[in-house]
């Protein structure tokens, strides 16, 4: 009885989250998709490292950190371009995107140097 | 003759006459001690009384027959000197002058210490009449004779039975150090006759070794008086004969008995108390002859030559190694046999690859012809390393080789690239870049 009620509650929670998320602007949804892609790639690499060992450790680090860095930068972008967020209301979204692009360029330059 | 040839002829003649003068001179130099020929040759013997020359003749003859030039002098002769014009006149010194209070000439305790410090060898024999000077010289070498002037070593269990002597101060000793390098390969069967004073060695001094120790029942006391106090030294801490090998490989022999070197003791038979075997001849001659070979570097003198190291598969010695290089190290060790350098064969020579502490410590393999070899991998650490061979064995001169060699890390272009196992990581990094591009386009062009 209790079990079925918790399952129902969970289902209701997911449903409400989904309906709330449907109201999210498209550009934020694109960013979310991008973050999910980056985090998934990082997880795959960690699993791979656990399987084959950490031999080219620098390559592993740069592979995972490129994903983590990308995700972090994307989250930062999402915070800055979110209309709901009043903290950055003075910052134009174009400026936020330019920062994002610059940071990504630096990140990938470093990653390429460390990849080995 | 062509007049222009004359000056050249003259110079040739002059050169030949120079050679004629120089050759005997070189031959004389060749007789003395040198790293290539480490046996001593010229030995100064200082005696109290020239009668010792005849009363100890067997010992001196055995030295002379082995090629030593003995120079007998009275210890208080005012003309004696160890060195002149900055050159030592002798390679070894024998002090058979126990009662001397003051040496003649320029010799004193400091001069003898300096003589040993410069790598020369010394034999000291004392007896009951040992003077403060002789005790001081012995103390410089790290042994302390019993300070009681009347004391001799007495042993009521392992004395030599004799008709006249009732105080058991003629001792039949047989407690030797176990070293073929010092005592020769043939064991001394007969007991050693000893009559004289005992000494103790400082246990903190690890350069001094007791070669012939007293039995546990021995003690050092004056036999003419009643023993009022416990003896200062007793038991097997009493040493009859001790040796020192200094850090510069100079060797010193210290004995508390001058009589043990005498013809009388060499030739007399010995019956040890409680032993059924009567030996026709004491072991003194064999023991003292063998140990004099050691003291004067006829035995146990090592040299290391041809130190080589190179990478596996190469011949030339590199200026530096890289981490994880495989290298080979070899060295040849020879032992001086008194006449020639013989290959030294042992299975315990170790090489260290050393930077503050040994990173590699490996026992070297030997080809039984004196060549020692080891191959190992340079550790994964860079810095300035040393190849070290520290070989210190009982009775042998110490070998201490070290050779500095830097070890560098990989160069940038020496790292392994495009490792198959790393392809997923490469793929992830590039897919992140591609993802970034796609994301940018999609983000900018939606709406």
Coordinates of C-alpha atoms in Angstrom, one line a residue:
Chain A
X1 CA 0.0 0.0 0.0
X2 CA 2.7 2.4 1.1
X3 CA 5.0 1.4 -1.7
X4 CA 2.4 2.1 -4.3
X5 CA 1.7 5.5 -2.8
X6 CA 5.4 6.5 -2.8
X7 CA 5.6 5.3 -6.4
X8 CA 2.6 7.4 -7.2
X9 CA 4.1 10.4 -5.4
X10 CA 7.4 10.0 -7.3
X11 CA 5.5 9.8 -10.5
X12 CA 3.5 12.9 -9.6
X13 CA 6.7 14.7 -8.8
X14 CA 8.3 13.8 -12.1
X15 CA 5.2 14.8 -13.9
X16 CA 5.1 18.2 -12.2
X17 CA 8.8 18.8 -12.8
X18 CA 8.3 18.0 -16.5
X19 CA 5.4 20.3 -16.9
X20 CA 7.4 23.0 -15.1
X21 CA 10.4 22.4 -17.3
X22 CA 8.2 22.7 -20.4
X23 CA 7.9 26.4 -19.6
X24 CA 11.7 26.8 -19.7
X25 CA 12.9 29.0 -22.7
X26 CA 14.4 27.1 -25.7
X27 CA 17.9 28.6 -25.4
X28 CA 18.2 27.3 -21.8
X29 CA 17.0 23.9 -23.0
X30 CA 19.7 23.8 -25.6
X31 CA 22.3 24.6 -22.9
X32 CA 20.9 21.8 -20.7
X33 CA 21.2 19.3 -23.5
X34 CA 24.8 20.4 -24.0
X35 CA 25.6 19.9 -20.3
X36 CA 24.0 16.5 -20.3
X37 CA 26.1 15.5 -23.3
X38 CA 29.3 16.7 -21.6
X39 CA 28.6 15.0 -18.3
X40 CA 27.7 11.8 -20.0
X41 CA 31.0 11.8 -22.0
X42 CA 32.9 12.4 -18.7
X43 CA 31.1 9.4 -17.1
X44 CA 31.9 7.2 -20.0
X45 CA 35.6 8.1 -19.7
X46 CA 35.7 7.4 -16.0
X47 CA 34.1 4.0 -16.5
X48 CA 36.6 3.3 -19.3
X49 CA 39.5 4.3 -17.0
X50 CA 38.2 2.0 -14.3
X51 CA 38.2 -0.8 -16.9
X52 CA 41.6 -0.4 -18.6
X53 CA 43.6 1.3 -15.9
X54 CA 45.1 4.8 -15.6
X55 CA 48.1 4.4 -17.8
X56 CA 48.1 7.5 -20.0
X57 CA 47.0 9.4 -17.0
X58 CA 47.5 12.8 -18.5
X59 CA 45.3 11.9 -21.4
X60 CA 42.6 10.7 -19.1
X61 CA 42.8 13.9 -17.1
X62 CA 42.6 16.1 -20.1
X63 CA 39.7 14.1 -21.6
X64 CA 37.7 14.2 -18.4
X65 CA 38.6 17.8 -17.6
X66 CA 37.6 19.0 -21.0
X67 CA 34.1 17.5 -20.4
X68 CA 33.9 18.9 -16.8
X69 CA 35.2 22.3 -17.9
X70 CA 32.8 22.4 -20.8
X71 CA 29.9 21.6 -18.4
X72 CA 31.0 24.1 -15.8
X73 CA 31.3 26.9 -18.5
X74 CA 27.9 26.0 -19.9
X75 CA 26.4 26.1 -16.4
X76 CA 27.9 29.6 -16.0
X77 CA 26.4 30.7 -19.3
X78 CA 23.1 29.3 -18.3
X79 CA 23.1 31.3 -15.0
X80 CA 24.0 34.5 -16.8
X81 CA 21.5 34.3 -19.7
X82 CA 18.6 33.2 -17.5
X83 CA 16.0 35.9 -17.5
X84 CA 14.6 34.8 -14.1
X85 CA 18.0 35.4 -12.5
X86 CA 18.0 39.0 -11.2
X87 CA 21.6 38.9 -10.2
X88 CA 22.8 39.3 -13.8
X89 CA 20.1 41.5 -15.1
X90 CA 22.6 44.3 -16.1
X91 CA 24.7 41.8 -18.0
X92 CA 23.6 41.6 -21.7
X93 CA 23.3 38.0 -22.9
X94 CA 25.6 38.8 -25.9
X95 CA 28.4 39.7 -23.5
X96 CA 27.8 36.5 -21.5
X97 CA 28.1 34.4 -24.7
X98 CA 31.3 36.2 -25.7
X99 CA 32.8 35.3 -22.3
X100 CA 31.7 31.7 -22.7
X101 CA 33.3 31.5 -26.2
X102 CA 36.6 33.0 -24.9
X103 CA 36.8 30.7 -21.9
X104 CA 36.1 27.7 -24.1
X105 CA 38.9 28.7 -26.5
X106 CA 41.3 28.9 -23.5
X107 CA 40.1 25.6 -22.1
X108 CA 40.5 23.7 -25.3
X109 CA 44.0 25.2 -25.9
X110 CA 45.1 23.9 -22.5
X111 CA 43.4 20.5 -23.1
X112 CA 45.2 20.1 -26.4
X113 CA 48.5 20.8 -24.7
X114 CA 47.9 18.3 -22.0
X115 CA 46.4 15.6 -24.1
X116 CA 49.8 14.1 -25.0
Chain B
X1 CA 130.6 13.8 -41.5
X2 CA 128.2 16.4 -42.6
X3 CA 128.8 19.4 -40.3
X4 CA 125.1 20.1 -40.1
X5 CA 124.5 16.7 -38.6
X6 CA 126.9 17.3 -35.7
X7 CA 124.6 19.1 -33.3
X8 CA 121.9 16.5 -33.7
X9 CA 124.4 13.7 -33.0
X10 CA 125.5 15.6 -29.9
X11 CA 122.0 15.8 -28.6
X12 CA 121.4 12.1 -29.2
X13 CA 124.6 11.3 -27.2
X14 CA 123.5 13.6 -24.5
X15 CA 120.1 11.9 -24.4
X16 CA 121.6 8.4 -24.2
X17 CA 123.9 9.4 -21.4
X18 CA 120.9 10.8 -19.6
X19 CA 119.1 7.5 -20.0
X20 CA 122.1 5.6 -18.7
X21 CA 122.0 7.7 -15.6
X22 CA 118.2 7.6 -15.3
X23 CA 117.6 3.8 -15.6
X24 CA 119.2 2.8 -12.3
X25 CA 117.4 5.6 -10.6
X26 CA 114.1 4.5 -12.0
X27 CA 114.9 0.9 -10.9
X28 CA 115.5 2.1 -7.3
X29 CA 112.2 4.0 -7.3
X30 CA 110.5 0.8 -8.6
X31 CA 111.6 -1.0 -5.4
X32 CA 109.6 1.2 -3.1
X33 CA 106.0 1.3 -2.3
X34 CA 103.6 2.5 -5.0
X35 CA 100.0 2.0 -5.8
X36 CA 101.1 -0.4 -8.5
X37 CA 103.3 -2.3 -6.2
X38 CA 101.9 -2.0 -2.8
X39 CA 104.2 -4.2 -0.8
X40 CA 106.5 -2.2 1.5
X41 CA 110.2 -2.5 0.7
X42 CA 112.3 -0.3 3.0
X43 CA 111.7 -0.9 6.6
X44 CA 113.3 0.9 9.6
X45 CA 113.8 -1.4 12.6
X46 CA 114.3 0.5 15.9
X47 CA 115.7 -1.6 18.7
X48 CA 116.8 -1.0 22.3
X49 CA 119.8 -3.1 21.9
X50 CA 121.4 -4.4 18.7
X51 CA 121.5 -7.9 20.3
X52 CA 117.8 -8.2 19.2
X53 CA 119.1 -8.5 15.7
X54 CA 120.6 -11.9 16.5
X55 CA 118.1 -13.0 19.2
X56 CA 115.2 -12.4 16.8
X57 CA 117.1 -13.4 13.7
X58 CA 114.5 -15.9 12.3
X59 CA 111.8 -13.3 12.1
X60 CA 114.2 -10.7 10.5
X61 CA 115.5 -13.3 8.1
X62 CA 112.1 -14.3 6.9
X63 CA 111.4 -10.6 6.2
X64 CA 114.7 -10.2 4.3
X65 CA 114.2 -13.4 2.3
X66 CA 110.9 -11.9 1.1
X67 CA 112.7 -8.9 -0.3
X68 CA 112.5 -6.3 2.5
X69 CA 115.5 -4.1 3.2
X70 CA 115.7 -3.8 6.9
X71 CA 117.6 -0.9 8.4
X72 CA 118.5 -1.6 12.0
X73 CA 119.0 1.4 14.2
X74 CA 119.2 2.0 17.9
X75 CA 116.0 3.8 19.0
X76 CA 118.0 6.5 20.7
X77 CA 120.4 7.1 17.8
X78 CA 120.4 10.8 17.2
X79 CA 120.7 10.4 13.4
X80 CA 117.5 8.4 12.8
X81 CA 114.8 10.1 10.8
X82 CA 111.6 8.9 9.1
X83 CA 111.7 11.5 6.3
X84 CA 114.1 13.8 4.7
X85 CA 113.5 16.7 2.3
X86 CA 109.7 15.9 2.5
X87 CA 110.2 12.3 1.3
X88 CA 109.7 9.3 3.5
X89 CA 112.9 7.2 3.7
X90 CA 111.0 4.1 4.7
X91 CA 107.7 2.3 3.9
X92 CA 107.4 0.6 7.2
X93 CA 108.5 0.9 10.8
X94 CA 109.2 -1.8 13.3
X95 CA 109.4 -0.7 16.9
X96 CA 111.2 -3.4 18.8
X97 CA 112.3 -1.0 21.5
X98 CA 109.8 -1.3 24.3
X99 CA 111.8 0.5 27.0
X100 CA 112.8 3.6 25.0
X101 CA 111.9 6.8 26.9
X102 CA 112.6 9.2 24.1
X103 CA 113.5 8.5 20.4
X104 CA 116.6 9.9 19.0
X105 CA 116.6 12.2 16.0
X106 CA 113.4 13.7 14.8
X107 CA 111.1 10.8 15.7
X108 CA 108.4 11.2 18.3
X109 CA 104.8 10.1 18.7
X110 CA 103.5 12.8 16.4
X111 CA 106.0 11.8 13.7
X112 CA 105.0 8.2 14.0
X113 CA 101.3 9.1 13.8
X114 CA 102.0 11.2 10.7
X115 CA 104.0 8.3 9.2
X116 CA 100.9 6.1 9.6
X117 CA 98.6 8.8 8.4
X118 CA 100.5 9.0 5.2
X119 CA 99.8 5.4 4.5
X120 CA 102.8 3.6 6.0
X121 CA 102.8 0.5 8.1
X122 CA 103.9 -0.1 11.7
X123 CA 104.7 -3.0 14.0
X124 CA 104.9 -2.3 17.7
X125 CA 106.1 -4.8 20.2
X126 CA 106.1 -4.0 23.9
X127 CA 106.9 -6.0 27.0
X128 CA 106.9 -5.7 30.8
X129 CA 109.3 -2.8 30.6
X130 CA 107.1 -0.8 28.1
X131 CA 107.8 2.9 28.5
X132 CA 105.2 5.6 28.5
X133 CA 106.4 6.6 25.0
X134 CA 105.6 3.2 23.6
X135 CA 102.2 3.1 25.4
X136 CA 101.5 6.5 24.0
X137 CA 102.3 5.4 20.4
X138 CA 100.0 2.4 21.0
X139 CA 97.3 4.6 22.4
X140 CA 97.5 6.7 19.2
X141 CA 96.7 3.5 17.3
X142 CA 93.7 2.8 19.5
X143 CA 94.9 0.2 22.0
X144 CA 95.6 0.6 25.7
X145 CA 98.2 -1.4 27.4
X146 CA 97.5 -2.2 31.1
X147 CA 98.7 0.8 33.0
X148 CA 100.0 -1.1 35.9
X149 CA 103.8 -1.1 35.2
X150 CA 104.4 -4.5 36.8
X151 CA 101.4 -6.3 35.3
X152 CA 101.7 -9.2 32.9
X153 CA 99.1 -11.5 31.5
X154 CA 98.5 -14.5 33.7
X155 CA 96.4 -17.5 32.8
X156 CA 96.1 -20.5 35.1
X157 CA 94.2 -22.6 32.6
X158 CA 95.9 -22.2 29.2
X159 CA 99.5 -21.7 30.2
X160 CA 102.4 -23.4 28.6
X161 CA 104.0 -26.1 30.8
X162 CA 107.6 -25.4 31.3
X163 CA 110.2 -26.6 33.8
X164 CA 111.3 -23.3 35.3
X165 CA 108.3 -21.0 35.3
X166 CA 105.7 -21.4 38.0
X167 CA 103.7 -18.2 37.7
X168 CA 101.7 -19.1 34.5
X169 CA 102.7 -16.0 32.7
X170 CA 104.0 -18.0 29.7
X171 CA 100.8 -18.4 27.9
X172 CA 99.9 -20.9 25.1
X173 CA 97.3 -18.8 23.2
X174 CA 95.1 -20.1 20.4
X175 CA 92.1 -17.8 20.1
X176 CA 92.6 -16.3 16.6
X177 CA 90.5 -14.0 14.5
X178 CA 88.8 -15.9 11.8
X179 CA 90.1 -14.4 8.6
X180 CA 92.1 -16.1 5.9
X181 CA 93.1 -12.7 4.5
X182 CA 94.9 -11.8 7.8
X183 CA 96.3 -15.2 8.9
X184 CA 96.8 -17.0 5.6
X185 CA 94.8 -19.9 4.3
X186 CA 96.7 -22.4 6.4
X187 CA 95.4 -22.6 10.0
X188 CA 97.9 -22.2 12.8
X189 CA 97.8 -25.6 14.5
X190 CA 100.3 -25.1 17.4
X191 CA 99.5 -22.7 20.2
X192 CA 101.3 -19.3 20.3
X193 CA 103.7 -18.7 23.1
X194 CA 103.2 -15.3 24.7
X195 CA 104.8 -13.7 27.6
X196 CA 104.1 -10.0 28.1
X197 CA 101.6 -7.4 28.8
X198 CA 98.0 -7.4 27.7
X199 CA 96.1 -4.6 26.1
X200 CA 92.4 -3.8 25.6
X201 CA 90.9 -2.3 22.5
X202 CA 88.4 0.4 22.6
X203 CA 85.1 -1.2 21.5
X204 CA 84.0 2.1 19.9
X205 CA 87.0 2.0 17.6
X206 CA 86.0 -0.3 14.7
X207 CA 89.3 -0.1 13.0
X208 CA 91.1 -2.1 15.6
X209 CA 90.8 -5.8 15.6
X210 CA 91.9 -8.4 18.1
X211 CA 93.9 -11.0 16.2
X212 CA 95.0 -13.1 19.2
X213 CA 92.9 -12.9 22.3
X214 CA 93.3 -14.3 25.7
X215 CA 91.3 -17.1 27.1
X216 CA 88.3 -16.2 29.4
X217 CA 90.4 -17.2 32.4
X218 CA 93.2 -14.8 31.8
X219 CA 93.9 -11.6 33.8
X220 CA 96.5 -8.9 33.9
X221 CA 98.3 -8.5 37.2
X222 CA 101.7 -8.3 38.8
X223 CA 102.7 -11.9 39.6
X224 CA 105.1 -10.8 42.3
X225 CA 102.5 -9.1 44.5
X226 CA 99.3 -10.3 46.1
X227 CA 96.3 -9.4 44.0
X228 CA 94.6 -6.8 46.2
X229 CA 92.2 -5.2 43.7
X230 CA 90.3 -6.7 40.8
X231 CA 92.5 -6.7 37.7
X232 CA 92.0 -3.8 35.3
X233 CA 91.6 -6.0 32.3
X234 CA 90.7 -9.7 32.3
X235 CA 89.1 -12.5 30.3
X236 CA 88.9 -12.4 26.5
X237 CA 88.8 -8.7 26.5
X238 CA 92.6 -9.0 26.9
X239 CA 94.2 -8.9 23.5
X240 CA 97.7 -10.3 22.9
X241 CA 98.1 -9.1 19.4
X242 CA 95.9 -6.5 17.7
X243 CA 95.8 -5.0 14.2
X244 CA 94.6 -1.7 12.9
X245 CA 93.7 -0.9 9.3
X246 CA 93.4 2.8 9.1
X247 CA 91.0 4.5 6.7
X248 CA 93.9 5.2 4.4
X249 CA 94.7 1.4 4.4
X250 CA 97.8 1.9 6.5
X251 CA 98.3 -1.2 8.7
X252 CA 99.5 -1.5 12.2
X253 CA 100.3 -4.5 14.3
X254 CA 100.5 -4.1 18.1
X255 CA 101.8 -6.9 20.3
X256 CA 102.3 -6.9 24.1
X257 CA 105.2 -9.3 23.8
X258 CA 108.6 -8.7 22.2
X259 CA 109.6 -12.2 23.2
X260 CA 107.0 -13.9 21.0
X261 CA 109.1 -12.7 18.0
X262 CA 112.3 -14.2 19.4
X263 CA 114.1 -17.2 18.0
X264 CA 113.7 -18.8 21.4
X265 CA 110.0 -18.8 21.2
X266 CA 109.9 -19.6 17.5
X267 CA 111.9 -22.8 18.1
X268 CA 110.7 -24.0 21.5
X269 CA 108.2 -26.8 21.8
X270 CA 105.0 -26.1 23.5
X271 CA 102.8 -28.2 25.7
X272 CA 99.6 -26.5 26.6
X273 CA 98.4 -27.2 30.1
X274 CA 95.7 -29.9 30.0
X275 CA 96.4 -30.9 26.4
X276 CA 97.9 -34.3 25.6
X277 CA 99.6 -33.1 22.4
X278 CA 103.1 -31.7 22.7
X279 CA 103.9 -29.6 19.7
X280 CA 107.5 -29.8 18.6
X281 CA 107.5 -26.1 17.6
X282 CA 105.3 -23.3 18.7
X283 CA 103.0 -21.6 16.2
X284 CA 104.7 -18.3 16.6
X285 CA 106.8 -18.4 13.4
X286 CA 103.9 -19.3 11.2
X287 CA 101.5 -16.8 12.9
X288 CA 103.9 -13.9 13.0
X289 CA 105.2 -14.5 9.5
X290 CA 101.7 -14.7 8.0
X291 CA 100.6 -11.6 9.8
X292 CA 103.7 -9.7 8.8
X293 CA 102.7 -10.5 5.2
X294 CA 99.4 -8.9 5.9
X295 CA 100.8 -5.8 7.6
X296 CA 103.3 -5.2 4.8
X297 CA 100.6 -5.5 2.1
X298 CA 101.6 -8.8 0.7
X299 CA 98.0 -9.9 1.1
X300 CA 94.6 -8.5 1.3
X301 CA 95.4 -5.4 -0.8
X302 CA 92.7 -4.7 -3.4
X303 CA 92.5 -2.4 -6.3
X304 CA 89.7 -1.6 -8.7
X305 CA 90.4 -0.7 -12.3
X306 CA 88.5 -0.4 -15.6
X307 CA 85.3 1.1 -14.2
X308 CA 83.0 1.1 -17.2
X309 CA 79.3 1.8 -17.7
X310 CA 77.2 2.2 -20.8
X311 CA 73.7 1.7 -22.1
X312 CA 72.7 -1.8 -23.0
X313 CA 73.7 -2.4 -26.6
X314 CA 76.2 0.4 -26.7
X315 CA 79.9 0.6 -26.0
X316 CA 80.7 4.2 -25.3
X317 CA 80.3 5.8 -21.9
X318 CA 77.5 8.5 -22.1
X319 CA 77.8 11.9 -20.5
X320 CA 74.4 11.4 -18.9
X321 CA 71.6 8.8 -18.7
X322 CA 67.9 9.3 -19.2
X323 CA 65.4 8.0 -16.7
X324 CA 64.4 4.3 -17.3
X325 CA 67.5 3.7 -19.4
X326 CA 68.9 0.2 -19.2
X327 CA 72.6 0.3 -18.4
X328 CA 75.5 -2.0 -17.7
X329 CA 78.3 -1.4 -15.2
X330 CA 81.5 -3.3 -14.8
X331 CA 84.6 -3.1 -12.7
X332 CA 87.7 -5.3 -12.4
X333 CA 89.0 -6.0 -8.9
X334 CA 92.5 -7.4 -8.3
X335 CA 94.3 -8.6 -5.2
X336 CA 98.0 -8.0 -4.7
X337 CA 99.7 -11.4 -4.0
X338 CA 103.0 -9.9 -3.1
X339 CA 104.4 -10.3 -6.6
X340 CA 101.5 -9.7 -9.0
X341 CA 97.9 -8.7 -9.3
X342 CA 95.7 -11.7 -9.1
X343 CA 92.0 -11.6 -9.9
X344 CA 89.9 -11.2 -6.8
X345 CA 86.9 -13.5 -6.7
X346 CA 84.0 -12.9 -4.4
X347 CA 80.3 -13.0 -4.6
X348 CA 79.4 -10.1 -2.4
X349 CA 80.5 -7.0 -4.4
X350 CA 77.7 -4.6 -4.6
X351 CA 77.0 -1.6 -6.8
X352 CA 74.9 1.3 -5.7
X353 CA 73.2 3.8 -7.9
X354 CA 73.1 6.6 -5.3
X355 CA 71.6 10.0 -4.9
X356 CA 71.4 10.8 -1.1
X357 CA 70.4 7.2 -0.6
X358 CA 70.9 4.1 -2.9
X359 CA 68.1 3.9 -5.4
X360 CA 69.6 0.7 -6.8
X361 CA 71.7 -1.7 -4.7
X362 CA 72.7 -4.8 -6.6
X363 CA 75.1 -7.6 -6.1
X364 CA 77.4 -7.8 -9.1
X365 CA 77.9 -11.1 -10.9
X366 CA 81.5 -12.2 -11.5
X367 CA 83.2 -14.0 -14.3
X368 CA 85.6 -15.6 -11.8
X369 CA 88.5 -13.6 -13.5
X370 CA 88.2 -10.5 -11.4
X371 CA 85.5 -8.8 -13.6
X372 CA 82.3 -7.8 -11.9
X373 CA 79.3 -6.9 -13.8
X374 CA 75.8 -5.6 -13.2
X375 CA 73.0 -4.4 -15.4
X376 CA 70.0 -2.5 -14.1
X377 CA 67.4 0.1 -15.1
X378 CA 67.9 3.7 -14.1
X379 CA 65.2 4.6 -11.7
X380 CA 62.3 6.9 -12.7
X381 CA 63.9 9.8 -10.9
X382 CA 66.1 12.4 -12.4
X383 CA 69.0 14.2 -10.7
X384 CA 72.7 13.8 -10.2
X385 CA 73.5 10.2 -9.3
X386 CA 76.7 8.3 -8.4
X387 CA 77.8 4.9 -9.2
X388 CA 79.2 3.7 -5.9
X389 CA 81.1 0.6 -4.9
X390 CA 81.8 0.5 -1.2
X391 CA 83.6 -2.7 -0.4
X392 CA 84.9 -3.3 3.1
X393 CA 85.7 -6.8 4.2
X394 CA 87.7 -8.1 7.1
X395 CA 91.4 -8.2 6.3
X396 CA 91.1 -6.5 2.9
X397 CA 91.8 -2.9 2.1
X398 CA 88.7 -0.9 1.7
X399 CA 87.5 -0.1 -1.8
X400 CA 85.6 3.0 -2.3
X401 CA 84.7 4.0 -5.8
X402 CA 82.3 6.7 -6.8
X403 CA 81.6 8.2 -10.1
X404 CA 79.1 10.9 -10.7
X405 CA 76.6 10.7 -13.5
X406 CA 73.6 13.0 -14.2
X407 CA 70.2 11.5 -15.1
X408 CA 67.8 13.6 -17.1
X409 CA 64.1 13.3 -17.7
X410 CA 62.5 12.5 -21.0
X411 CA 62.8 15.2 -23.7
X412 CA 59.5 16.6 -25.1
X413 CA 59.8 14.5 -28.2
X414 CA 60.7 11.3 -26.3
X415 CA 57.3 10.8 -24.8
X416 CA 55.1 8.2 -26.3
X417 CA 52.4 9.6 -28.6
X418 CA 49.1 8.3 -30.0
X419 CA 48.7 5.5 -27.4
X420 CA 45.9 3.2 -28.4
X421 CA 44.6 3.0 -24.9
X422 CA 44.2 6.8 -24.8
X423 CA 42.0 7.0 -28.0
X424 CA 38.8 7.3 -26.1
X425 CA 40.2 10.3 -24.2
X426 CA 41.4 11.9 -27.5
X427 CA 37.9 11.2 -28.9
X428 CA 36.2 12.8 -25.9
X429 CA 38.3 15.9 -26.1
X430 CA 37.7 16.4 -29.8
X431 CA 34.0 15.6 -29.4
X432 CA 33.9 18.4 -26.8
X433 CA 35.4 20.8 -29.3
X434 CA 32.9 19.7 -32.0
X435 CA 30.1 19.9 -29.5
X436 CA 31.2 23.4 -28.7
X437 CA 31.0 24.4 -32.4
X438 CA 27.6 22.7 -32.9
X439 CA 26.3 24.2 -29.7
X440 CA 27.4 27.7 -30.7
X441 CA 25.7 27.4 -34.1
X442 CA 22.5 26.0 -32.6
X443 CA 22.4 28.5 -29.8
X444 CA 23.0 31.5 -32.0
X445 CA 20.6 30.5 -34.8
X446 CA 17.6 29.2 -32.9
X447 CA 14.5 31.4 -32.6

